[in-house]
Amino acid sequence: MAQDIWVLGTHMTAFGRYPDQDAVDLAAAAALGALDDGGVTISDMDLLSCGTLFQANAGMGQQVQKQIGQTGIPVYNVSNACATGATALRTVIMAIRAGEADMGLAIGVEQMGKMGLLAGGARKEKNVYEPSGRFGAVMPIDGILGTDTMPGVFAQAGMEYANDNDGVGFEQFAKVAQKNHAHSTLNPLAQYQKEFSLEEVMGSPMQSYPNTLLMCCPTGDGAAACVLVGEERFATLSREQQSRAVKISASVLTTDPYVESGAMQPDVNTLTRNAAQTAYEQAGVSPEDLSLVELHDCFATAELIHYDNLGLCEPGGAGDFIDRGAPWRDGDTPVNVSGGLISKGHPIGATGVANVYEVATHLRGEAGDRQIEGANVGLAHVIGLGSSCGVHILEKSGIS
Amino acid sequence: MQIPLVDYLVLGDEPYLQANECTNCGARFFGRRNACAHCGHREFKPVRVSDTGTLRTFSIVYRAAPTIPTPYVSAIVLTDDGTSVRSNLINIEPDPAKITLGMKVKLDTYVVGTDDDGQEAVAFGYAPV
Ligand SMILES: [Zn+2]
């Protein structure tokens, strides 16, 4: 039987812009914070996994070791689009379950600065057309044969849901962003902490209908880290460490299985549904049991469809779910009480670890002004286009 | 001289899209495949894709890379023979009030650029019927 795994320590930097620090500084700050939080040192770690996307070939894990301790342990540098952080966590979890480690450190970090729009390459017309690439294209097709821009791709995912289900439109998508901006005002770690009215959300500059600027996550910098421990080592820890630890009752990573339309429009649904179903089975919990959910709201359109994909609402009922306020912090299932990617920010490699930090902090009862009272089980979800989906379900320790 | 924007657009009096269809499971792909993403089979045959279909989803893109004219309407069309195609909607105002999910559309082509040798690149899009 595989060992239970616990989050012993966790930390995240505030998300935002750090022109005076580099990614190594941010990652080191998160790592040291997580070690201190868990009451352990780098000498206790049997492995380190470090996730970053835009500096994937920089040997980030080894660079961090130079700042926090070169103990000679194995480092796994991982990159998996927006699921990079979740992949770093899973790398440590798999090593502990495989019996190769008792304790490990997972770090997610990204420094994006003001990268602006993430899209396909700029169009550079050749002087003489020559077919190239897998489609034999004579020029980049972004903007001619549909869109490669992230706000556009996720807009289409949302509009497809609107095509298939009643009661979903621009206003429902906008309400998602209104909620997350409002939630972020309680989170001092969020990149933005400003509330906006529904009219302001809908009236902000249109990026890719129906996603306006206030319905899109910003680029930014930040890092998060978790110290993970297997149950054998966990049993040797102090009562205080055990009572603040958070149990990982499910950890799942999926990719997108074949669907007919998948090559034309990335399918962000099936892999999320598969990951959620497996995670609920692993944890033995159902969506109604969740005290809070941190899900991947890279765009407002994405959050709405994931209500359905994660089983938080009735099938087809995501429009009604937001209309009746269910995902607000005082609703049936609080979603993205951190402010979500839309307002907390989305330094890509950090996101999948930061979501676990957020859920764990509530389960410990240490979330301050934004604490969801009595939280005992929570879910963290990320999805990276390409695609990969990570889902973790966490439970309160139960040891006092 | 004209050249198609992508190799799966077949030009002529009646331009059409050509997919590679798996001879085992019938899954269709644009562009070459080493093996079928659905069943792993390694044989494909070229098939002509229906030029009419319905609008499955869309977005009106206002923000894009600097060289791309905006706004434009990005769309996924489901053809009448069940193939999803990614393209732009053309001959339609980029206004959500004018675009209806499920609306009937038809393949059309237009010249999207000319190179230094005078060769024209021909793109395709879908226009309301
Ligand atoms: Zn096949």
Coordinates of C-alpha atoms and ligand atoms in Angstrom, one line a residue:
Chain A
M1 CA 0.0 0.0 0.0
A2 CA 1.3 3.4 -1.0
Q3 CA 2.3 5.7 1.8
D4 CA 0.1 8.7 2.8
I5 CA 1.8 11.9 2.0
W6 CA 1.6 15.1 4.1
V7 CA 2.3 18.8 3.4
L8 CA 4.6 19.6 6.4
G9 CA 5.5 23.1 5.5
T10 CA 4.4 25.6 2.8
H11 CA 5.1 29.1 1.8
M12 CA 4.5 31.5 -1.1
T13 CA 5.8 34.9 -1.9
A14 CA 3.3 37.6 -2.6
F15 CA 2.6 37.6 -6.4
G16 CA 3.4 40.7 -8.3
R17 CA 6.4 42.3 -10.0
Y18 CA 9.9 42.0 -8.6
P19 CA 12.2 44.0 -10.9
D20 CA 15.0 44.0 -8.2
Q21 CA 15.0 40.2 -7.7
D22 CA 15.5 37.2 -10.0
A23 CA 13.7 34.0 -10.2
V24 CA 16.3 32.3 -8.0
D25 CA 15.7 34.8 -5.2
L26 CA 12.0 34.2 -5.4
A27 CA 12.3 30.4 -5.4
A28 CA 14.8 30.5 -2.5
A29 CA 12.5 32.7 -0.5
A30 CA 9.6 30.3 -1.0
A31 CA 11.8 27.3 -0.3
L32 CA 13.3 28.7 2.9
G33 CA 9.8 29.8 4.0
A34 CA 8.5 26.3 3.5
L35 CA 11.4 24.7 5.4
D36 CA 10.9 27.1 8.3
D37 CA 7.2 26.6 8.3
G38 CA 7.7 22.8 8.5
G39 CA 10.3 23.0 11.3
V40 CA 12.9 21.2 9.1
T41 CA 16.1 22.1 7.2
I42 CA 17.5 21.5 3.8
S43 CA 19.5 18.6 5.4
D44 CA 16.2 16.8 6.0
M45 CA 15.4 16.8 2.3
D46 CA 16.0 13.7 0.2
L47 CA 15.1 15.3 -3.1
L48 CA 14.2 18.6 -4.6
S49 CA 11.8 19.2 -7.6
C50 CA 11.7 22.7 -9.1
G51 CA 9.1 23.8 -11.7
T52 CA 9.5 26.8 -14.0
L53 CA 8.3 27.2 -17.6
F54 CA 10.0 30.2 -19.2
Q55 CA 13.4 29.3 -17.7
A56 CA 13.0 25.6 -18.1
N57 CA 16.5 25.0 -19.3
A58 CA 18.2 27.1 -16.6
G59 CA 18.9 24.4 -14.1
M60 CA 16.7 26.4 -11.7
G61 CA 16.7 23.7 -8.9
Q62 CA 20.5 23.6 -8.8
Q63 CA 20.6 27.4 -8.8
V64 CA 18.3 27.4 -5.8
Q65 CA 20.5 24.9 -4.0
K66 CA 23.4 27.3 -4.3
Q67 CA 21.3 29.8 -2.3
I68 CA 19.7 27.4 0.3
G69 CA 22.1 24.5 0.6
Q70 CA 24.1 22.2 -1.7
T71 CA 23.5 18.9 0.0
G72 CA 24.0 16.7 -3.1
I73 CA 20.4 15.4 -3.3
P74 CA 18.8 14.7 -6.6
V75 CA 17.1 17.6 -8.4
Y76 CA 14.4 17.2 -10.9
N77 CA 13.7 20.3 -13.0
V78 CA 10.2 20.1 -14.5
S79 CA 8.2 22.0 -17.0
N80 CA 4.6 21.2 -18.0
A81 CA 2.9 24.4 -19.1
C82 CA 0.5 25.9 -16.5
A83 CA 0.6 22.5 -14.7
T84 CA 4.3 22.9 -14.0
G85 CA 3.8 23.5 -10.3
A86 CA 1.5 20.5 -9.8
T87 CA 4.1 18.4 -11.7
A88 CA 6.8 19.5 -9.3
L89 CA 4.6 18.4 -6.4
R90 CA 3.8 15.1 -8.1
T91 CA 7.5 14.4 -8.7
V92 CA 8.2 14.5 -5.0
I93 CA 5.0 12.6 -4.1
M94 CA 6.0 9.8 -6.6
A95 CA 9.5 9.6 -5.2
I96 CA 8.2 9.2 -1.6
R97 CA 5.6 6.6 -2.7
A98 CA 8.3 4.7 -4.6
G99 CA 10.3 4.5 -1.3
E100 CA 13.2 6.5 -2.7
A101 CA 12.7 9.4 -0.3
D102 CA 11.1 10.2 3.1
M103 CA 10.9 13.9 2.7
G104 CA 11.3 16.3 -0.3
L105 CA 10.9 19.9 -1.4
A106 CA 8.7 21.0 -4.3
I107 CA 9.2 24.5 -5.6
G108 CA 7.3 26.4 -8.4
V109 CA 8.6 29.7 -9.6
E110 CA 8.2 32.1 -12.5
Q111 CA 9.4 35.5 -13.4
M112 CA 7.5 36.9 -16.3
G113 CA 7.6 40.7 -15.7
K114 CA 5.3 42.5 -18.1
M115 CA 5.3 39.9 -20.8
G116 CA 2.0 41.0 -22.2
L117 CA -0.2 38.8 -24.4
L118 CA 0.8 35.1 -24.7
A119 CA 0.1 34.3 -28.3
G120 CA 1.4 32.7 -31.4
G121 CA 4.5 34.2 -33.1
A122 CA 4.3 37.5 -34.8
R123 CA 3.5 37.3 -38.5
K124 CA 6.7 37.7 -40.5
E125 CA 5.9 37.3 -44.2
K126 CA 8.6 35.6 -46.1
N127 CA 9.7 37.3 -49.3
V128 CA 9.0 34.1 -51.2
Y129 CA 6.3 31.7 -50.0
E130 CA 7.4 28.3 -49.2
P131 CA 5.4 25.7 -47.4
S132 CA 6.9 24.6 -44.0
G133 CA 5.9 22.9 -40.8
R134 CA 3.4 20.1 -40.3
F135 CA 0.6 22.0 -42.1
G136 CA 2.8 23.1 -45.0
A137 CA 1.9 26.7 -44.1
V138 CA 3.4 29.6 -46.2
M139 CA 3.0 32.1 -43.3
P140 CA 2.0 31.9 -39.6
I141 CA -1.7 31.0 -39.4
D142 CA -2.5 32.8 -36.1
G143 CA -5.2 35.3 -36.9
I144 CA -6.0 33.9 -40.3
L145 CA -7.1 30.4 -39.4
G146 CA -8.5 31.2 -36.0
T147 CA -6.6 32.3 -32.9
D148 CA -3.6 31.1 -30.9
T149 CA -4.0 33.9 -28.3
M150 CA -4.7 32.5 -24.8
P151 CA -7.7 34.9 -24.1
G152 CA -9.2 33.7 -27.5
V153 CA -8.6 30.0 -27.0
F154 CA -10.2 30.1 -23.6
A155 CA -13.0 32.4 -24.9
Q156 CA -13.8 29.7 -27.4
A157 CA -13.8 27.0 -24.7
G158 CA -16.4 29.1 -22.8
M159 CA -18.5 29.9 -25.8
E160 CA -18.6 26.2 -26.7
Y161 CA -20.1 25.6 -23.2
A162 CA -22.6 28.4 -23.9
N163 CA -23.5 26.6 -27.2
D164 CA -24.2 23.4 -25.4
N165 CA -25.9 24.8 -22.3
D166 CA -28.6 27.3 -21.5
G167 CA -28.2 30.3 -19.3
V168 CA -24.6 31.0 -20.1
G169 CA -23.4 34.2 -21.7
F170 CA -21.2 37.3 -21.4
E171 CA -22.8 38.3 -18.1
Q172 CA -22.2 34.9 -16.4
F173 CA -18.6 34.9 -17.4
A174 CA -18.2 38.5 -16.2
K175 CA -19.7 37.6 -12.8
V176 CA -16.8 35.1 -12.3
A177 CA -14.2 37.9 -12.6
Q178 CA -16.3 40.2 -10.4
K179 CA -16.2 37.5 -7.7
N180 CA -12.5 36.8 -7.9
H181 CA -11.6 40.5 -7.8
A182 CA -13.8 40.9 -4.7
H183 CA -12.2 37.9 -3.0
S184 CA -8.7 39.2 -3.7
T185 CA -9.3 42.3 -1.5
L186 CA -8.9 40.0 1.5
N187 CA -5.6 38.4 0.3
P188 CA -2.4 40.4 1.0
L189 CA -0.5 38.0 -1.2
A190 CA -2.6 38.9 -4.3
Q191 CA -1.0 40.8 -7.2
Y192 CA -4.2 43.0 -7.4
Q193 CA -6.5 43.7 -4.4
K194 CA -9.2 45.9 -6.0
E195 CA -12.9 45.3 -6.2
F196 CA -14.8 46.1 -9.5
S197 CA -18.5 46.3 -10.2
L198 CA -20.0 43.9 -12.8
E199 CA -20.4 46.9 -15.1
E200 CA -16.7 47.8 -14.7
V201 CA -15.8 44.2 -15.5
M202 CA -18.0 44.1 -18.6
G203 CA -17.0 47.6 -19.7
S204 CA -13.2 47.1 -19.5
P205 CA -11.3 46.8 -22.8
M206 CA -12.4 43.7 -24.8
Q207 CA -9.5 41.3 -25.3
S208 CA -11.2 38.4 -26.9
Y209 CA -15.0 38.3 -26.7
P210 CA -16.3 37.5 -24.2
N211 CA -13.1 38.0 -22.1
T212 CA -12.5 41.6 -21.2
L213 CA -9.2 42.8 -19.7
L214 CA -10.6 42.4 -16.1
M215 CA -11.5 38.8 -17.0
C216 CA -7.9 37.8 -17.9
C217 CA -5.1 36.9 -15.5
P218 CA -2.1 39.2 -15.5
T219 CA 1.5 38.1 -16.0
G220 CA 3.7 38.5 -13.0
D221 CA 6.4 37.1 -10.7
G222 CA 6.3 34.8 -7.7
A223 CA 7.2 31.5 -6.1
A224 CA 5.7 28.9 -3.8
A225 CA 7.0 25.8 -2.1
C226 CA 5.9 22.8 -0.2
V227 CA 7.8 20.4 2.1
L228 CA 6.3 16.9 1.7
V229 CA 6.7 13.9 4.0
G230 CA 5.7 10.3 3.9
E231 CA 3.8 8.7 6.7
E232 CA 6.7 6.7 8.2
R233 CA 8.8 9.8 8.7
F234 CA 5.6 11.8 9.6
A235 CA 5.1 9.4 12.6
T236 CA 8.5 10.5 14.0
L237 CA 7.7 14.2 14.0
S238 CA 6.5 16.4 16.9
R239 CA 2.9 16.7 17.9
E240 CA 3.0 20.4 16.8
Q241 CA 4.3 19.5 13.3
Q242 CA 1.8 16.8 12.9
S243 CA -1.2 18.9 13.9
R244 CA -0.3 21.7 11.4
A245 CA 0.4 19.2 8.6
V246 CA -2.2 18.7 5.9
K247 CA -2.8 15.3 4.3
I248 CA -2.7 14.9 0.6
S249 CA -5.6 12.5 0.1
A250 CA -5.4 12.7 -3.7
S251 CA -2.8 13.6 -6.3
V252 CA -3.5 13.2 -10.0
L253 CA -2.0 14.3 -13.3
T254 CA -3.8 13.7 -16.6
T255 CA -3.3 14.6 -20.2
D256 CA -6.0 15.2 -22.9
P257 CA -7.3 12.0 -24.4
Y258 CA -8.2 12.0 -28.1
V259 CA -11.4 13.9 -29.0
E260 CA -12.5 14.7 -32.5
S261 CA -12.2 18.5 -32.2
G262 CA -9.0 18.4 -30.0
A263 CA -6.5 19.3 -32.7
M264 CA -8.5 22.4 -33.7
Q265 CA -9.6 23.6 -30.2
P266 CA -7.6 22.3 -27.2
D267 CA -10.0 20.2 -25.1
V268 CA -9.6 21.5 -21.5
N269 CA -12.7 19.6 -20.3
T270 CA -12.1 15.8 -20.6
L271 CA -8.7 15.8 -18.9
T272 CA -10.1 17.9 -16.0
R273 CA -13.1 15.6 -15.7
N274 CA -10.9 12.5 -15.7
A275 CA -8.5 14.0 -13.1
A276 CA -11.4 15.1 -10.9
Q277 CA -13.1 11.7 -11.0
T278 CA -9.8 9.9 -10.1
A279 CA -9.1 12.3 -7.4
Y280 CA -12.5 12.0 -5.8
E281 CA -12.1 8.2 -5.9
Q282 CA -8.6 8.4 -4.4
A283 CA -9.7 10.7 -1.6
G284 CA -13.1 9.1 -1.0
V285 CA -14.8 12.4 -1.0
S286 CA -17.4 14.0 -3.3
P287 CA -17.7 17.6 -4.5
E288 CA -20.3 18.4 -1.8
D289 CA -17.7 17.6 0.8
L290 CA -15.3 20.4 -0.4
S291 CA -14.9 23.4 1.9
L292 CA -13.1 25.3 -0.8
V293 CA -11.7 25.0 -4.3
E294 CA -8.8 26.8 -5.9
L295 CA -9.3 26.2 -9.7
H296 CA -7.5 27.4 -12.8
D297 CA -9.2 30.6 -13.7
C298 CA -6.6 31.8 -16.2
F299 CA -9.7 33.5 -17.8
A300 CA -13.2 34.0 -16.5
T301 CA -14.5 31.7 -19.3
A302 CA -12.3 28.9 -18.0
E303 CA -13.5 29.1 -14.4
L304 CA -17.1 28.8 -15.4
I305 CA -16.6 25.6 -17.4
H306 CA -14.5 24.0 -14.6
Y307 CA -17.5 24.3 -12.2
D308 CA -19.0 21.7 -14.4
N309 CA -15.8 19.7 -15.1
L310 CA -15.1 19.4 -11.4
G311 CA -18.6 18.4 -10.6
L312 CA -19.3 21.5 -8.4
C313 CA -22.6 22.2 -10.1
E314 CA -25.3 20.1 -11.8
P315 CA -24.3 19.0 -15.3
G316 CA -24.9 21.9 -17.6
G317 CA -25.6 24.2 -14.6
A318 CA -22.5 26.4 -14.4
G319 CA -24.5 29.5 -15.4
D320 CA -27.0 29.0 -12.6
F321 CA -24.2 28.2 -10.2
I322 CA -22.6 31.6 -10.6
D323 CA -25.9 33.4 -10.9
R324 CA -27.0 32.2 -7.5
G325 CA -23.6 33.1 -5.9
A326 CA -22.6 29.5 -5.1
P327 CA -18.9 30.0 -5.7
W328 CA -18.6 33.2 -3.6
R329 CA -16.8 32.9 -0.3
D330 CA -20.2 32.7 1.6
G331 CA -21.8 30.4 -1.0
D332 CA -22.2 26.6 -1.3
T333 CA -18.7 25.9 -2.5
P334 CA -16.3 28.8 -2.2
V335 CA -14.1 29.0 -5.3
N336 CA -10.9 31.0 -5.6
V337 CA -11.1 32.8 -2.3
S338 CA -7.5 33.8 -2.9
G339 CA -8.6 36.0 -5.8
G340 CA -7.7 33.3 -8.3
L341 CA -5.3 33.6 -11.2
I342 CA -7.4 36.6 -12.4
S343 CA -6.5 38.8 -9.4
K344 CA -4.0 36.9 -7.2
G345 CA -1.8 36.5 -10.3
H346 CA -0.4 33.7 -12.4
P347 CA 3.4 33.4 -12.4
I348 CA 3.0 30.2 -14.4
G349 CA 5.4 27.8 -12.7
A350 CA 4.4 28.9 -9.2
T351 CA 0.6 28.6 -9.7
G352 CA 0.2 24.8 -9.1
V353 CA 2.1 25.0 -5.8
A354 CA 0.5 28.3 -4.7
N355 CA -3.0 26.7 -5.1
V356 CA -1.9 24.0 -2.7
Y357 CA -0.5 26.6 -0.3
E358 CA -3.8 28.4 -0.3
V359 CA -5.9 25.3 0.4
A360 CA -3.5 24.1 3.1
T361 CA -3.5 27.5 4.8
H362 CA -7.3 27.4 5.1
L363 CA -7.3 23.8 6.4
R364 CA -4.8 24.9 9.1
G365 CA -7.1 27.7 10.0
E366 CA -4.3 30.2 9.3
A367 CA -5.8 32.2 6.4
G368 CA -6.5 35.4 8.3
D369 CA -9.2 37.7 7.0
R370 CA -10.0 35.4 4.1
Q371 CA -10.2 32.2 6.2
I372 CA -13.1 29.9 5.3
E373 CA -14.4 28.9 8.8
G374 CA -14.3 25.2 9.6
A375 CA -12.5 24.3 6.3
N376 CA -11.6 20.6 6.5
V377 CA -11.2 19.4 2.9
G378 CA -10.2 21.3 -0.2
L379 CA -9.3 20.9 -3.9
A380 CA -6.6 22.5 -6.0
H381 CA -6.8 22.3 -9.8
V382 CA -4.5 23.5 -12.5
I383 CA -4.5 23.0 -16.3
G384 CA -1.8 23.7 -18.8
L385 CA -2.6 23.8 -22.5
G386 CA -1.1 21.1 -24.5
S387 CA -2.5 19.7 -22.3
S388 CA -2.0 18.6 -18.7
C389 CA -4.3 18.8 -15.6
G390 CA -3.2 18.4 -12.0
V391 CA -5.7 17.9 -9.2
H392 CA -4.8 17.7 -5.5
I393 CA -7.3 17.1 -2.7
L394 CA -6.1 18.1 0.8
E395 CA -7.5 17.2 4.2
K396 CA -7.1 18.8 7.6
S397 CA -4.7 16.9 9.9
G398 CA -7.2 15.7 12.6
I399 CA -4.3 15.4 15.0
S400 CA -4.5 18.0 17.8
Chain B
M1 CA 0.4 31.9 -59.5
Q2 CA -1.4 30.9 -56.4
I3 CA -0.3 28.8 -53.4
P4 CA -2.6 27.6 -50.6
L5 CA -1.9 29.0 -47.1
V6 CA -1.8 25.5 -45.8
D7 CA -1.3 22.2 -47.6
Y8 CA -4.7 20.9 -46.6
L9 CA -6.5 23.6 -48.6
V10 CA -6.9 22.3 -52.2
L11 CA -7.2 25.1 -54.7
G12 CA -9.1 24.9 -58.0
D13 CA -12.5 25.9 -59.4
E14 CA -14.1 24.6 -56.2
P15 CA -11.6 24.8 -53.4
Y16 CA -12.0 22.3 -50.6
L17 CA -10.2 21.0 -47.5
Q18 CA -8.5 17.6 -47.5
A19 CA -8.1 15.6 -44.3
N20 CA -6.0 12.5 -43.6
E21 CA -8.5 9.9 -42.5
C22 CA -7.4 6.9 -40.4
T23 CA -8.3 3.8 -42.4
N24 CA -9.0 1.9 -39.2
C25 CA -11.1 4.2 -37.0
G26 CA -12.1 7.1 -39.4
A27 CA -10.5 9.8 -37.3
R28 CA -9.6 12.8 -39.4
F29 CA -6.6 15.0 -39.1
F30 CA -5.3 18.1 -40.9
G31 CA -1.5 18.0 -41.5
R32 CA 0.6 14.8 -41.5
R33 CA 0.4 12.3 -38.7
N34 CA 2.9 9.6 -37.8
A35 CA 0.1 7.4 -36.4
C36 CA -3.5 8.0 -35.4
A37 CA -3.9 9.9 -32.2
H38 CA -7.2 8.0 -31.6
C39 CA -6.2 4.3 -32.3
G40 CA -2.5 4.2 -33.2
H41 CA -3.1 2.9 -36.7
R42 CA -0.5 4.0 -39.2
E43 CA -2.4 4.2 -42.5
F44 CA -4.4 7.2 -43.7
K45 CA -6.3 8.1 -46.8
P46 CA -7.0 11.6 -48.1
V47 CA -10.6 12.6 -47.9
R48 CA -12.5 15.7 -49.1
V49 CA -14.2 17.5 -46.2
S50 CA -17.7 18.9 -46.6
D51 CA -17.6 22.6 -47.3
T52 CA -20.7 23.4 -45.3
G53 CA -21.2 23.3 -41.5
T54 CA -22.3 25.0 -38.3
L55 CA -20.6 27.4 -36.0
R56 CA -19.5 25.5 -32.9
T57 CA -17.8 28.3 -31.0
F58 CA -16.2 31.6 -31.6
S59 CA -14.3 34.5 -30.1
I60 CA -13.9 38.1 -31.4
V61 CA -10.2 38.8 -31.0
Y62 CA -9.3 42.4 -30.3
R63 CA -5.8 41.8 -29.0
A64 CA -3.3 39.9 -31.0
A65 CA 0.4 40.0 -32.1
P66 CA 1.1 43.5 -33.5
T67 CA 1.2 42.5 -37.2
I68 CA -2.3 40.8 -37.1
P69 CA -5.2 43.0 -38.1
T70 CA -8.0 43.1 -35.4
P71 CA -10.7 42.7 -34.6
Y72 CA -11.3 39.3 -36.3
V73 CA -13.7 36.5 -35.6
S74 CA -11.9 33.2 -34.7
A75 CA -14.2 30.2 -35.0
I76 CA -14.5 26.4 -34.8
V77 CA -16.8 25.0 -37.4
L78 CA -18.3 21.6 -37.3
T79 CA -18.7 20.5 -40.9
D80 CA -21.8 18.6 -42.1
D81 CA -19.7 15.4 -42.2
G82 CA -18.6 15.8 -38.6
T83 CA -15.1 17.3 -38.9
S84 CA -14.0 20.2 -36.7
V85 CA -12.2 23.0 -38.5
R86 CA -10.4 26.0 -37.1
S87 CA -10.6 29.2 -39.1
N88 CA -11.9 32.7 -39.1
L89 CA -15.5 33.8 -39.9
I90 CA -15.4 36.0 -42.9
N91 CA -18.0 38.4 -44.5
I92 CA -19.5 39.1 -41.2
E93 CA -19.4 42.0 -38.8
P94 CA -17.3 41.3 -35.7
D95 CA -20.3 42.0 -33.4
P96 CA -21.6 39.4 -30.9
A97 CA -25.1 40.5 -31.8
K98 CA -24.5 39.4 -35.5
I99 CA -23.0 36.0 -34.7
T100 CA -25.2 33.1 -33.6
L101 CA -23.8 29.9 -32.2
G102 CA -25.0 27.1 -34.5
M103 CA -25.4 29.3 -37.5
K104 CA -24.9 27.7 -41.0
V105 CA -21.6 28.6 -42.7
K106 CA -19.8 27.7 -45.9
L107 CA -16.2 27.5 -46.9
D108 CA -14.8 30.4 -48.9
T109 CA -11.3 31.5 -50.0
Y110 CA -9.5 34.8 -50.4
V111 CA -6.0 36.1 -51.2
V112 CA -4.2 36.8 -47.9
G113 CA -0.9 38.0 -49.3
T114 CA 1.5 38.3 -52.3
D115 CA 5.2 37.5 -52.2
D116 CA 8.1 39.1 -54.1
D117 CA 7.6 36.8 -57.0
G118 CA 4.0 37.8 -57.4
Q119 CA 2.8 34.6 -56.0
E120 CA -0.5 34.9 -54.1
A121 CA -1.2 33.0 -50.9
V122 CA -4.8 31.8 -50.7
A123 CA -6.5 31.4 -47.3
F124 CA -9.9 30.0 -46.3
G125 CA -12.5 31.1 -44.0
Y126 CA -16.2 30.4 -43.4
A127 CA -19.0 32.8 -44.4
P128 CA -22.6 32.9 -43.3
V129 CA -24.9 31.1 -45.7
Ligands
ZN1 ZN -7.5 5.6 -36.0

